[in-house]
Tab-separated table of C-alpha atoms in Angstrom:
chain	number	residue	atom	x	y	z
J	1	MET	CA	-28.538	3.340	93.424
J	2	LEU	CA	-29.589	6.530	91.136
J	3	SER	CA	-28.210	8.914	93.758
J	4	ASN	CA	-24.838	6.945	93.908
J	5	ARG	CA	-24.791	7.272	89.984
J	6	PHE	CA	-25.725	10.948	89.838
J	7	ARG	CA	-22.735	11.521	92.467
J	8	ARG	CA	-20.122	9.794	90.382
J	9	LEU	CA	-21.133	11.814	87.278
J	10	ALA	CA	-20.951	15.026	89.334
J	11	GLY	CA	-17.519	14.080	90.366
J	12	VAL	CA	-16.379	13.322	86.778
J	13	ALA	CA	-17.883	16.754	85.815
J	14	LEU	CA	-16.031	18.308	88.801
J	15	VAL	CA	-12.684	16.896	87.551
J	16	ALA	CA	-13.083	17.655	83.910
J	17	LEU	CA	-13.932	21.578	84.915
J	18	ALA	CA	-10.655	21.344	86.987
J	19	VAL	CA	-8.899	20.067	84.076
J	20	THR	CA	-10.505	22.628	81.661
J	21	GLY	CA	-9.737	25.432	84.269
J	22	CYS	CA	-6.098	24.624	84.562
J	23	ALA	CA	-5.535	24.128	80.777
J	24	HIS	CA	-7.325	27.324	80.162
J	25	ARG	CA	-5.218	29.147	82.724
J	26	ASN	CA	-1.888	27.713	80.980
J	27	LEU	CA	-2.874	29.056	77.734
J	28	ILE	CA	-3.968	32.475	78.774
J	29	LYS	CA	-0.359	32.689	80.582
J	30	ASP	CA	1.515	31.658	77.552
J	31	GLY	CA	-0.589	34.026	75.575
J	32	GLU	CA	0.145	36.983	77.930
J	33	GLU	CA	4.050	35.981	77.702
J	34	TYR	CA	3.811	36.165	73.955
J	35	TYR	CA	2.101	39.045	73.709
J	36	ALA	CA	4.428	40.944	76.246
J	37	GLN	CA	7.171	39.792	73.864
J	38	GLY	CA	5.599	41.556	70.894
J	39	ARG	CA	4.645	38.068	69.050
J	40	TYR	CA	1.133	38.916	68.269
J	41	GLU	CA	0.628	35.802	66.098
J	42	LEU	CA	1.606	33.106	68.904
J	43	ALA	CA	-0.589	35.228	71.255
J	44	VAL	CA	-3.495	35.093	69.032
J	45	GLU	CA	-3.046	31.335	68.511
J	46	MET	CA	-2.850	30.713	72.568
J	47	TYR	CA	-6.146	32.742	72.980
J	48	GLU	CA	-7.710	30.877	70.102
J	49	GLU	CA	-7.159	27.885	71.994
J	50	ALA	CA	-8.037	29.088	75.430
J	51	LEU	CA	-11.415	30.513	73.883
J	52	LYS	CA	-12.292	26.875	72.581
J	53	LEU	CA	-11.993	25.661	76.380
J	54	LYS	CA	-14.164	28.608	77.469
J	55	PRO	CA	-16.142	30.115	74.763
J	56	ASN	CA	-18.086	32.585	76.811
J	57	ASP	CA	-15.186	34.102	78.919
J	58	LYS	CA	-15.263	37.762	77.966
J	59	GLU	CA	-11.662	38.493	79.370
J	60	THR	CA	-10.327	35.838	76.984
J	61	GLN	CA	-12.132	37.303	73.930
J	62	ASN	CA	-10.894	40.818	75.003
J	63	ARG	CA	-7.307	39.593	74.947
J	64	LEU	CA	-7.985	37.697	71.620
J	65	GLN	CA	-9.429	41.089	69.755
J	66	GLN	CA	-6.557	43.194	71.168
J	67	ALA	CA	-4.024	40.666	70.041
J	68	ARG	CA	-5.634	40.262	66.420
J	69	ARG	CA	-5.512	44.140	66.111
J	70	ASP	CA	-2.082	44.155	66.921
J	71	PHE	CA	-1.187	41.372	64.629
J	72	THR	CA	-3.092	42.973	61.740
J	73	ALA	CA	-1.310	45.981	62.282
J	74	TRP	CA	1.900	44.304	62.035
J	75	LEU	CA	0.531	42.506	58.763
J	76	ASN	CA	-0.178	45.954	57.422
J	77	GLU	CA	3.499	46.896	57.942
J	78	VAL	CA	4.791	43.774	56.251
J	79	ARG	CA	2.304	44.489	53.245
J	80	ARG	CA	3.646	47.989	53.128
J	81	SER	CA	7.335	46.733	53.056
J	82	ALA	CA	6.468	44.147	50.415
J	83	ASN	CA	5.010	46.741	47.880
J	84	THR	CA	8.061	48.720	48.563
J	85	ALA	CA	10.325	45.771	47.680
J	86	TYR	CA	8.353	45.083	44.793
J	87	ASP	CA	8.389	48.334	43.381
J	88	ARG	CA	12.231	48.675	43.842
J	89	ASN	CA	12.421	45.243	42.139
J	90	ASN	CA	13.551	43.496	45.395
J	91	LEU	CA	11.521	40.624	44.208
J	92	GLY	CA	13.432	38.208	46.909
J	93	LYS	CA	12.212	40.293	49.805
J	94	ALA	CA	8.816	41.123	48.344
J	95	MET	CA	8.508	37.311	47.771
J	96	VAL	CA	9.050	36.267	51.198
J	97	LEU	CA	6.903	38.956	52.573
J	98	TYR	CA	4.001	38.773	50.438
J	99	GLY	CA	4.100	34.899	51.379
J	100	LYS	CA	3.737	35.793	54.918
J	101	VAL	CA	0.694	38.048	54.174
J	102	ALA	CA	-1.019	35.417	51.977
J	103	GLN	CA	-0.155	32.651	54.669
J	104	ALA	CA	-1.838	34.671	57.250
J	105	THR	CA	-4.969	36.155	55.476
J	106	HIS	CA	-5.195	34.031	52.348
J	107	GLU	CA	-5.606	37.209	50.255
J	108	GLN	CA	-5.510	36.459	46.539
J	109	SER	CA	-3.339	39.599	45.495
J	110	ALA	CA	-0.859	38.653	47.834
J	111	TRP	CA	-0.697	34.943	46.608
J	112	ASP	CA	-0.569	36.530	42.919
J	113	ARG	CA	2.483	38.845	44.024
J	114	TYR	CA	4.280	35.999	45.659
J	115	ASN	CA	3.836	33.384	42.816
J	116	SER	CA	4.687	35.721	40.339
J	117	ALA	CA	8.020	36.698	42.084
J	118	TYR	CA	8.797	33.209	42.680
J	119	GLN	CA	8.183	32.230	39.177
J	120	THR	CA	10.570	35.114	38.197
J	121	LEU	CA	13.346	34.276	40.336
J	122	ALA	CA	13.092	30.419	39.807
J	123	THR	CA	13.228	30.968	36.022
J	124	GLN	CA	16.150	33.071	36.671
J	125	HIS	CA	18.088	30.926	38.790
J	126	GLN	CA	17.517	27.546	37.159
J	127	PHE	CA	20.179	25.654	36.233
J	128	ARG	CA	20.057	24.985	32.428
J	129	ILE	CA	22.060	22.280	30.468
J	130	GLN	CA	22.050	21.346	26.758
J	131	LEU	CA	22.166	17.648	27.478
J	132	ASP	CA	23.551	15.033	24.704
J	133	SER	CA	23.291	11.537	25.844
J	134	ASP	CA	22.894	8.022	24.332
J	135	ARG	CA	18.891	7.258	24.718
J	136	HIS	CA	19.671	3.498	24.571
J	137	ILE	CA	21.693	3.880	27.537
J	138	PHE	CA	20.104	6.777	29.522
J	139	GLY	CA	16.543	6.920	27.920
J	140	ASP	CA	14.467	9.900	27.227
J	141	ASP	CA	13.640	11.279	30.813
J	142	LEU	CA	17.334	11.928	31.961
J	143	GLY	CA	17.294	14.920	33.972
J	144	TYR	CA	13.588	15.308	34.544
J	145	GLY	CA	12.496	15.333	38.142
J	146	VAL	CA	15.673	17.008	39.369
J	147	ALA	CA	14.675	19.975	41.259
J	148	GLY	CA	15.926	23.492	39.724
J	149	LEU	CA	17.064	21.834	36.237
J	150	GLN	CA	16.122	22.295	32.833
J	151	ILE	CA	16.755	20.769	29.921
J	152	VAL	CA	17.228	23.542	26.872
J	153	LYS	CA	18.066	22.733	23.308
J	154	LYS	CA	20.997	25.248	23.374
J	155	ALA	CA	23.185	26.286	26.454
J	156	ASN	CA	25.828	28.957	26.660
J	157	GLY	CA	28.599	27.518	28.896
J	158	LYS	CA	30.357	30.768	29.734
J	159	ARG	CA	26.933	31.819	31.604
J	160	ASP	CA	26.895	30.566	35.556
J	161	ASN	CA	23.755	28.661	35.251
J	162	GLU	CA	24.132	27.029	31.721
J	163	ALA	CA	26.109	24.237	30.639
J	164	ARG	CA	26.771	21.831	27.628
J	165	VAL	CA	26.649	18.318	29.072
J	166	GLY	CA	27.442	15.122	27.139
J	167	MET	CA	27.144	11.903	28.686
J	168	SER	CA	27.978	8.276	27.317
J	169	ARG	CA	28.856	4.865	28.755
J	170	ALA	CA	32.543	3.473	28.517
J	171	PRO	CA	32.783	0.038	27.008
J	172	VAL	CA	31.925	-2.878	29.205
J	173	ARG	CA	34.544	-5.207	30.482
J	174	PHE	CA	33.785	-8.392	32.105
J	175	ASN	CA	35.685	-10.252	34.360
J	176	LEU	CA	35.757	-13.774	36.143
J	177	SER	CA	37.635	-14.382	39.198
J	178	GLU	CA	37.522	-17.405	41.583
J	179	SER	CA	38.285	-17.632	45.166
J	180	VAL	CA	38.349	-20.735	47.646
J	181	VAL	CA	36.823	-20.706	51.227
J	182	HIS	CA	38.008	-23.236	53.688
J	183	GLU	CA	34.929	-24.716	55.447
J	184	VAL	CA	34.583	-26.706	58.431
J	185	GLN	CA	31.453	-28.954	59.464
J	186	GLN	CA	30.858	-31.498	62.168
J	187	TYR	CA	29.637	-35.045	61.414
J	188	VAL	CA	28.837	-38.143	63.457
J	189	SER	CA	31.969	-40.064	63.100
J	190	GLY	CA	31.142	-42.919	65.863
J	191	GLN	CA	29.538	-43.851	69.154
J	192	VAL	CA	30.795	-44.201	72.721
J	193	MET	CA	29.427	-45.939	75.661
J	194	VAL	CA	29.170	-43.152	78.507
J	195	SER	CA	27.228	-43.113	81.949
J	196	ASN	CA	23.745	-42.170	81.476
J	197	PRO	CA	22.981	-38.948	83.008
J	198	ASP	CA	19.415	-39.844	83.516
J	199	PHE	CA	20.508	-42.909	85.708
J	200	ILE	CA	22.829	-40.647	87.690
J	201	ARG	CA	20.022	-38.296	88.163
J	202	LEU	CA	17.711	-40.930	89.598
J	203	GLN	CA	20.436	-42.312	91.684
J	204	GLY	CA	20.604	-38.882	93.542
J	205	ASP	CA	16.551	-38.602	93.451
J	206	VAL	CA	16.512	-41.997	95.091
J	207	SER	CA	18.951	-41.455	97.651
J	208	ASP	CA	17.423	-37.954	98.577
J	209	GLN	CA	13.938	-39.669	98.637
J	210	ARG	CA	15.144	-42.360	101.116
J	211	TYR	CA	16.090	-39.678	103.484
J	212	GLN	CA	12.920	-37.871	103.033
J	213	LEU	CA	11.052	-40.974	103.887
J	214	ASP	CA	13.180	-41.662	107.120
J	215	ARG	CA	12.345	-38.156	108.005
J	216	ALA	CA	8.627	-38.708	107.608
J	217	LYS	CA	8.873	-41.823	109.513
J	218	ASP	CA	10.489	-40.084	112.491
J	219	ASN	CA	8.114	-37.261	112.230
J	220	LEU	CA	5.031	-39.676	112.521
J	221	ARG	CA	6.948	-41.512	115.215
J	222	ASP	CA	7.168	-38.290	116.987
J	223	ALA	CA	3.567	-37.251	116.296
J	224	ARG	CA	2.178	-40.577	117.570
J	225	ARG	CA	4.322	-40.177	120.918
J	226	ASP	CA	3.039	-36.506	121.528
J	227	PHE	CA	-0.522	-37.906	120.897
J	228	LYS	CA	-0.232	-40.695	123.602
J	229	ARG	CA	1.405	-37.965	125.951
J	230	GLU	CA	-1.658	-35.728	125.511
J	231	ARG	CA	-4.012	-38.482	125.704
J	232	ARG	CA	-2.415	-39.810	128.924
J	233	GLU	CA	-2.510	-36.250	130.346
J	234	LEU	CA	-6.530	-35.879	129.437
J	235	GLU	CA	-7.323	-39.268	131.107
J	236	SER	CA	-5.385	-38.025	134.164
J	237	LEU	CA	-7.461	-34.779	134.348
J	238	GLU	CA	-10.210	-36.728	133.811
J	239	ARG	CA	-9.967	-38.913	136.715
J	240	ASP	CA	-9.035	-35.679	138.820
J	241	LEU	CA	-12.253	-34.050	137.857
J	242	ALA	CA	-14.494	-37.348	138.558
J	243	ARG	CA	-12.752	-37.416	141.910
J	244	GLU	CA	-13.425	-33.756	142.694
J	245	GLU	CA	-16.923	-33.799	141.259
J	246	LYS	CA	-17.685	-36.994	143.718
J	247	THR	CA	-16.430	-34.837	146.576
J	248	LEU	CA	-18.480	-31.964	145.447
J	249	GLY	CA	-21.749	-34.118	145.373
J	250	LYS	CA	-21.316	-35.071	148.801
J	251	LEU	CA	-21.214	-31.335	150.138
J	252	SER	CA	-24.388	-29.099	150.574
J	253	PRO	CA	-24.286	-25.443	149.425
J	254	ALA	CA	-24.408	-24.591	153.067
J	255	ASP	CA	-21.122	-26.503	153.733
J	256	SER	CA	-18.380	-24.117	154.381
J	257	GLN	CA	-16.013	-26.170	151.717
J	258	TYR	CA	-18.769	-26.178	148.906
J	259	ASP	CA	-17.946	-22.980	147.134
J	260	SER	CA	-13.866	-23.820	147.145
J	261	GLN	CA	-14.597	-27.123	145.986
J	262	LYS	CA	-16.965	-26.137	143.321
J	263	ARG	CA	-14.286	-23.702	141.993
J	264	GLU	CA	-11.751	-26.653	141.953
J	265	VAL	CA	-14.193	-28.521	140.101
J	266	GLU	CA	-14.647	-25.357	137.382
J	267	ARG	CA	-10.849	-25.065	137.095
J	268	LEU	CA	-10.366	-28.846	136.169
J	269	LYS	CA	-13.299	-28.884	133.853
J	270	ASP	CA	-11.377	-25.783	132.070
J	271	LYS	CA	-8.314	-27.843	131.836
J	272	VAL	CA	-9.922	-30.879	130.452
J	273	SER	CA	-11.463	-28.786	127.733
J	274	ARG	CA	-8.209	-27.236	126.702
J	275	GLN	CA	-6.454	-30.858	127.098
J	276	ARG	CA	-9.277	-32.059	124.559
J	277	ASP	CA	-8.551	-29.471	122.276
J	278	ASP	CA	-4.536	-30.420	122.771
J	279	VAL	CA	-5.463	-34.133	122.014
J	280	ARG	CA	-7.423	-33.251	118.887
J	281	ARG	CA	-4.426	-31.369	117.440
J	282	ALA	CA	-2.050	-34.148	118.308
J	283	ASP	CA	-4.472	-36.820	116.567
J	284	ASP	CA	-4.758	-34.215	113.596
J	285	GLU	CA	-0.889	-33.812	113.529
J	286	VAL	CA	-0.657	-37.859	113.290
J	287	ASP	CA	-3.079	-37.945	110.297
J	288	LYS	CA	-0.937	-35.110	108.462
J	289	LYS	CA	2.308	-36.860	109.353
J	290	GLY	CA	0.891	-40.071	108.154
J	291	ARG	CA	-0.202	-38.720	104.661
J	292	ARG	CA	3.328	-37.158	104.215
J	293	LEU	CA	4.763	-40.412	104.900
J	294	ASP	CA	2.224	-42.232	102.322
J	295	ARG	CA	3.179	-39.648	99.755
J	296	ALA	CA	7.087	-40.239	100.494
J	297	ASP	CA	6.598	-43.797	100.134
J	298	HIS	CA	4.749	-43.540	97.018
J	299	LYS	CA	7.148	-41.248	95.301
J	300	LEU	CA	9.997	-43.475	96.422
J	301	ASP	CA	8.052	-46.393	94.854
J	302	SER	CA	7.841	-44.453	91.671
J	303	LEU	CA	11.746	-43.328	91.474
J	304	LEU	CA	12.599	-47.235	92.147
J	305	THR	CA	10.262	-48.212	88.973
J	306	ASP	CA	11.864	-45.806	86.600
J	307	PHE	CA	15.288	-46.672	88.233
J	308	SER	CA	14.882	-50.300	87.248
J	309	ILE	CA	14.070	-49.427	83.520
J	310	VAL	CA	16.721	-46.805	82.976
J	311	PRO	CA	19.858	-48.179	81.489
J	312	PRO	CA	23.315	-47.172	83.475
J	313	THR	CA	24.909	-46.450	80.234
J	314	VAL	CA	24.214	-44.948	76.756
J	315	LEU	CA	25.592	-44.712	73.353
J	316	GLU	CA	26.789	-41.073	72.646
J	317	ASP	CA	27.500	-39.737	69.424
J	318	VAL	CA	31.042	-38.652	68.652
J	319	TYR	CA	31.520	-35.582	66.466
J	320	SER	CA	34.551	-34.812	64.307
J	321	ASP	CA	35.314	-31.929	62.083
J	322	TYR	CA	35.304	-32.220	58.256
J	323	HIS	CA	37.281	-29.982	56.247
J	324	TYR	CA	36.433	-29.266	52.597
J	325	GLU	CA	36.757	-26.512	50.280
J	326	ARG	CA	34.117	-24.317	48.958
J	327	TYR	CA	34.721	-21.958	45.578
J	328	ILE	CA	33.235	-18.731	45.092
J	329	LEU	CA	32.846	-17.412	41.066
J	330	THR	CA	32.449	-13.906	41.145
J	331	LYS	CA	31.600	-12.099	37.660
J	332	THR	CA	32.177	-8.576	37.495
J	333	ALA	CA	30.644	-6.033	34.663
J	334	SER	CA	32.839	-2.761	34.737
J	335	SER	CA	32.460	0.539	32.751
J	336	ALA	CA	32.305	4.093	33.707
J	337	LEU	CA	29.972	7.025	33.411
J	338	VAL	CA	31.824	9.544	31.013
J	339	MET	CA	30.631	13.009	31.451
J	340	GLU	CA	31.758	16.156	29.625
J	341	VAL	CA	30.853	19.603	31.056
J	342	ASP	CA	31.971	22.344	28.594
J	343	GLY	CA	34.426	20.136	27.237
J	344	ARG	CA	35.849	18.955	30.345
J	345	ARG	CA	35.783	15.103	30.864
J	346	SER	CA	35.102	13.270	33.869
J	347	ASP	CA	34.796	9.529	34.372
J	348	THR	CA	32.535	7.842	37.370
J	349	PRO	CA	33.280	4.152	37.649
J	350	VAL	CA	30.365	1.903	37.856
J	351	SER	CA	30.262	-1.645	38.172
J	352	VAL	CA	27.963	-4.605	38.952
J	353	VAL	CA	28.602	-7.976	40.347
J	354	SER	CA	27.078	-11.503	39.857
J	355	GLU	CA	28.486	-14.249	42.282
J	356	ASP	CA	27.732	-17.890	43.075
J	357	ASP	CA	29.290	-20.620	45.055
J	358	TYR	CA	30.321	-24.313	43.928
J	359	TYR	CA	31.765	-27.515	45.631
J	360	ASP	CA	32.164	-31.158	44.916
J	361	ASP	CA	30.291	-34.149	46.636
J	362	HIS	CA	31.022	-34.651	50.296
J	363	TYR	CA	28.834	-37.673	51.009
J	364	THR	CA	30.116	-37.734	54.633
J	365	ILE	CA	28.186	-34.695	55.488
J	366	GLY	CA	25.412	-35.154	53.208
J	367	LEU	CA	26.475	-32.285	50.787
J	368	THR	CA	25.827	-32.869	47.074
J	369	ARG	CA	27.744	-31.255	44.270
J	370	LYS	CA	26.625	-27.848	43.571
J	371	SER	CA	27.502	-25.633	40.206
J	372	ALA	CA	27.806	-22.015	40.001
J	373	MET	CA	25.284	-20.068	38.385
J	374	VAL	CA	26.228	-16.648	37.475
J	375	GLU	CA	24.245	-13.821	35.309
J	376	SER	CA	24.585	-13.547	31.530
J	377	ASP	CA	26.501	-10.675	29.893
J	378	LEU	CA	23.181	-9.481	28.649
J	379	ASP	CA	21.482	-9.232	31.983
J	380	MET	CA	24.471	-7.771	33.549
J	381	GLU	CA	24.974	-5.233	31.101
J	382	SER	CA	21.147	-4.334	31.562
J	383	ARG	CA	21.897	-3.829	35.438
J	384	LEU	CA	25.159	-1.720	34.517
J	385	ASN	CA	23.011	0.576	32.424
J	386	SER	CA	20.752	1.102	35.335
J	387	GLU	CA	23.435	2.071	37.474
J	388	VAL	CA	24.997	4.334	35.038
J	389	ARG	CA	21.698	6.133	34.907
J	390	ILE	CA	21.671	6.480	38.398
J	391	ALA	CA	25.156	7.829	38.456
J	392	ALA	CA	24.285	10.367	35.549
J	393	GLN	CA	21.082	11.468	37.544
J	394	ASN	CA	23.236	11.852	40.957
J	395	ARG	CA	25.796	13.904	39.053
J	396	LEU	CA	23.249	16.092	37.661
J	397	LYS	CA	21.774	16.709	41.082
J	398	ALA	CA	25.295	17.527	42.193
J	399	MET	CA	25.751	20.098	39.476
J	400	VAL	CA	22.625	21.869	40.419
J	401	SER	CA	23.612	21.846	44.324
J	402	ASP	CA	27.315	22.946	43.143
J	403	TYR	CA	25.177	26.323	41.413
J	404	LYS	CA	23.067	26.714	44.384
J	405	GLN	CA	26.160	27.083	46.685
J	406	SER	CA	27.828	29.488	44.401
J	407	LEU	CA	24.694	31.486	44.585
J	408	LEU	CA	25.416	31.800	48.317
J	409	LEU	CA	28.941	32.662	47.844
J	410	LYS	CA	27.904	35.462	45.488
J	411	ALA	CA	25.455	36.661	48.189
J	412	THR	CA	28.209	37.548	50.496
J	413	GLN	CA	29.813	39.831	47.747
J	414	VAL	CA	26.469	41.613	47.195
J	415	VAL	CA	26.454	45.501	48.612
J	416	GLY	CA	23.155	46.591	50.120
J	417	ASN	CA	21.188	44.842	52.549
J	418	ASP	CA	18.039	44.178	50.507
J	419	ASP	CA	19.919	43.013	47.768
J	420	ARG	CA	21.832	40.823	49.857
J	421	PHE	CA	18.487	39.184	51.063
J	422	ASP	CA	17.459	39.099	47.310
J	423	ALA	CA	20.595	37.037	46.576
J	424	TRP	CA	19.964	34.686	49.742
J	425	VAL	CA	16.269	34.232	48.404
J	426	ALA	CA	17.762	33.219	44.861
J	427	HIS	CA	20.003	30.658	46.643
J	428	GLY	CA	17.014	29.664	48.541
J	429	VAL	CA	14.751	28.799	45.326
J	430	ALA	CA	17.686	27.407	43.229
J	431	GLY	CA	17.296	23.461	43.289
J	432	SER	CA	15.597	22.070	46.285
J	433	PRO	CA	13.711	25.198	47.871
J	434	GLY	CA	15.112	25.843	50.913
J	435	VAL	CA	18.317	27.089	53.150
J	436	ASP	CA	20.183	25.701	55.790
J	437	GLY	CA	19.340	26.935	59.575
J	438	PHE	CA	21.850	29.099	60.046
J	439	LEU	CA	20.994	31.219	57.011
J	440	ALA	CA	17.237	30.835	57.653
J	441	ASP	CA	17.974	32.330	61.227
J	442	LYS	CA	19.859	35.042	59.548
J	443	MET	CA	17.364	35.989	56.912
J	444	ARG	CA	14.786	35.962	59.679
J	445	GLN	CA	16.743	38.183	62.238
J	446	TYR	CA	16.901	40.895	58.882
J	447	LEU	CA	13.489	41.013	58.498
J	448	GLU	CA	12.399	41.226	62.132
J	449	ARG	CA	14.826	44.079	62.711
J	450	GLU	CA	12.710	46.133	60.302
J	451	LEU	CA	9.249	44.702	61.006
J	452	GLY	CA	9.410	43.434	64.610
J	453	ARG	CA	8.270	39.849	65.825
J	454	GLY	CA	4.398	40.501	65.527
J	455	GLY	CA	4.412	37.271	63.166
J	456	GLU	CA	6.561	34.374	62.942
J	457	LEU	CA	8.710	34.260	59.714
J	458	ASP	CA	9.333	30.503	59.187
J	459	ILE	CA	11.684	31.290	56.329
J	460	ASN	CA	11.967	27.836	54.601
J	461	ALA	CA	7.909	27.538	54.635
J	462	LEU	CA	7.889	30.856	53.162
J	463	LEU	CA	10.211	29.654	50.303
J	464	ALA	CA	8.125	26.884	49.627
J	465	LEU	CA	4.524	28.136	49.364
J	466	HIS	CA	4.646	28.069	45.414
J	467	PRO	CA	2.751	24.932	44.018
J	468	GLY	CA	5.697	24.089	41.982
J	469	ALA	CA	8.222	24.275	44.905
């Protein structure tokens, strides 16, 4: 028992070793491919995972050390390029490169430079508004929480990233309207006598069962006939055997006919034995067919009992359509968000609806009179104010988004590659941090042309490393 257990454990261990070995080889293969492509950071990751599976593998250790050396050399180039960009006041490029160094090495100096550059760029490219709004309608926190937006006491509308914004709510208009819906509901208008489907089903079941009973009787009769035939055949063989045994008894072993007579007796004994088996089988078949007949007879009796108590006809409900009118009372509170940006006005319609239905008594279908209940003017105005606040917040987000897109447009007009990259970063830190996938690829490719692909440059991740991003 113990040896079996040890064999099972050894088998499990061998399977685990095989799986580990396969996974290790795959990781090494991936690492080699990345290394051959000059993507040292990914190669390091693959070799580190491989080393977890085989911590003492010298070849894996050597591969990892070489990949780390090359990745470190690449990071040193990134650091030098970041320092150069920082000294030249190309803060966007410097920020992204310092971010990569900080991300990979956790150097405090790189973090400090990254955060400083980010803070400078984010401050320079925040959208600032001087906001004048009705606190009763909009509250005290309008605009707060909008990424890239700063509320200031005074703004210069001539600057691209500043605006004077006034927000108010237009007067509220209440309107009541009514519509009618034509409804149809069925009701029981009477009853009619129809054939009982259970009675009809039982008729069919009784007919089928009578047929089954007749078949069971025929089968039993055939089985009894077969039994009698097999029994007669057995009796005939037994008489033949008795006669031949009697003849054999009159012969002595020395007689010339003795052996042949003995063989005849043995042959008949064998036939008698087989025939007795046939008789037993025929007798069993009679019993089986008899039991089937009893079951069929009992089932027919049960069906006839049910048939005698099921009525041939039943009353069935008659359904008719009842038409009535249901009225919809709709109350609408309408207004508009009035927004002035540097003297230019725009209105955003806002409305809320309260709706209920009413109808008269309709006793035929069990429907009792119902009155319509709609919200009060005060409650609807409160809901309307909430919608106006949401609309105002969305308009402010849209203003920041428009400004963010304007920075992208400006970037296309910038001369000088590093300066254009700075403009892309300015677009990336304005508003919600990040750029679209196409621009992120473009920015990554620009840096890779200078620095190679030794490390992975996830632009959007590098734009959002700052705690306030």
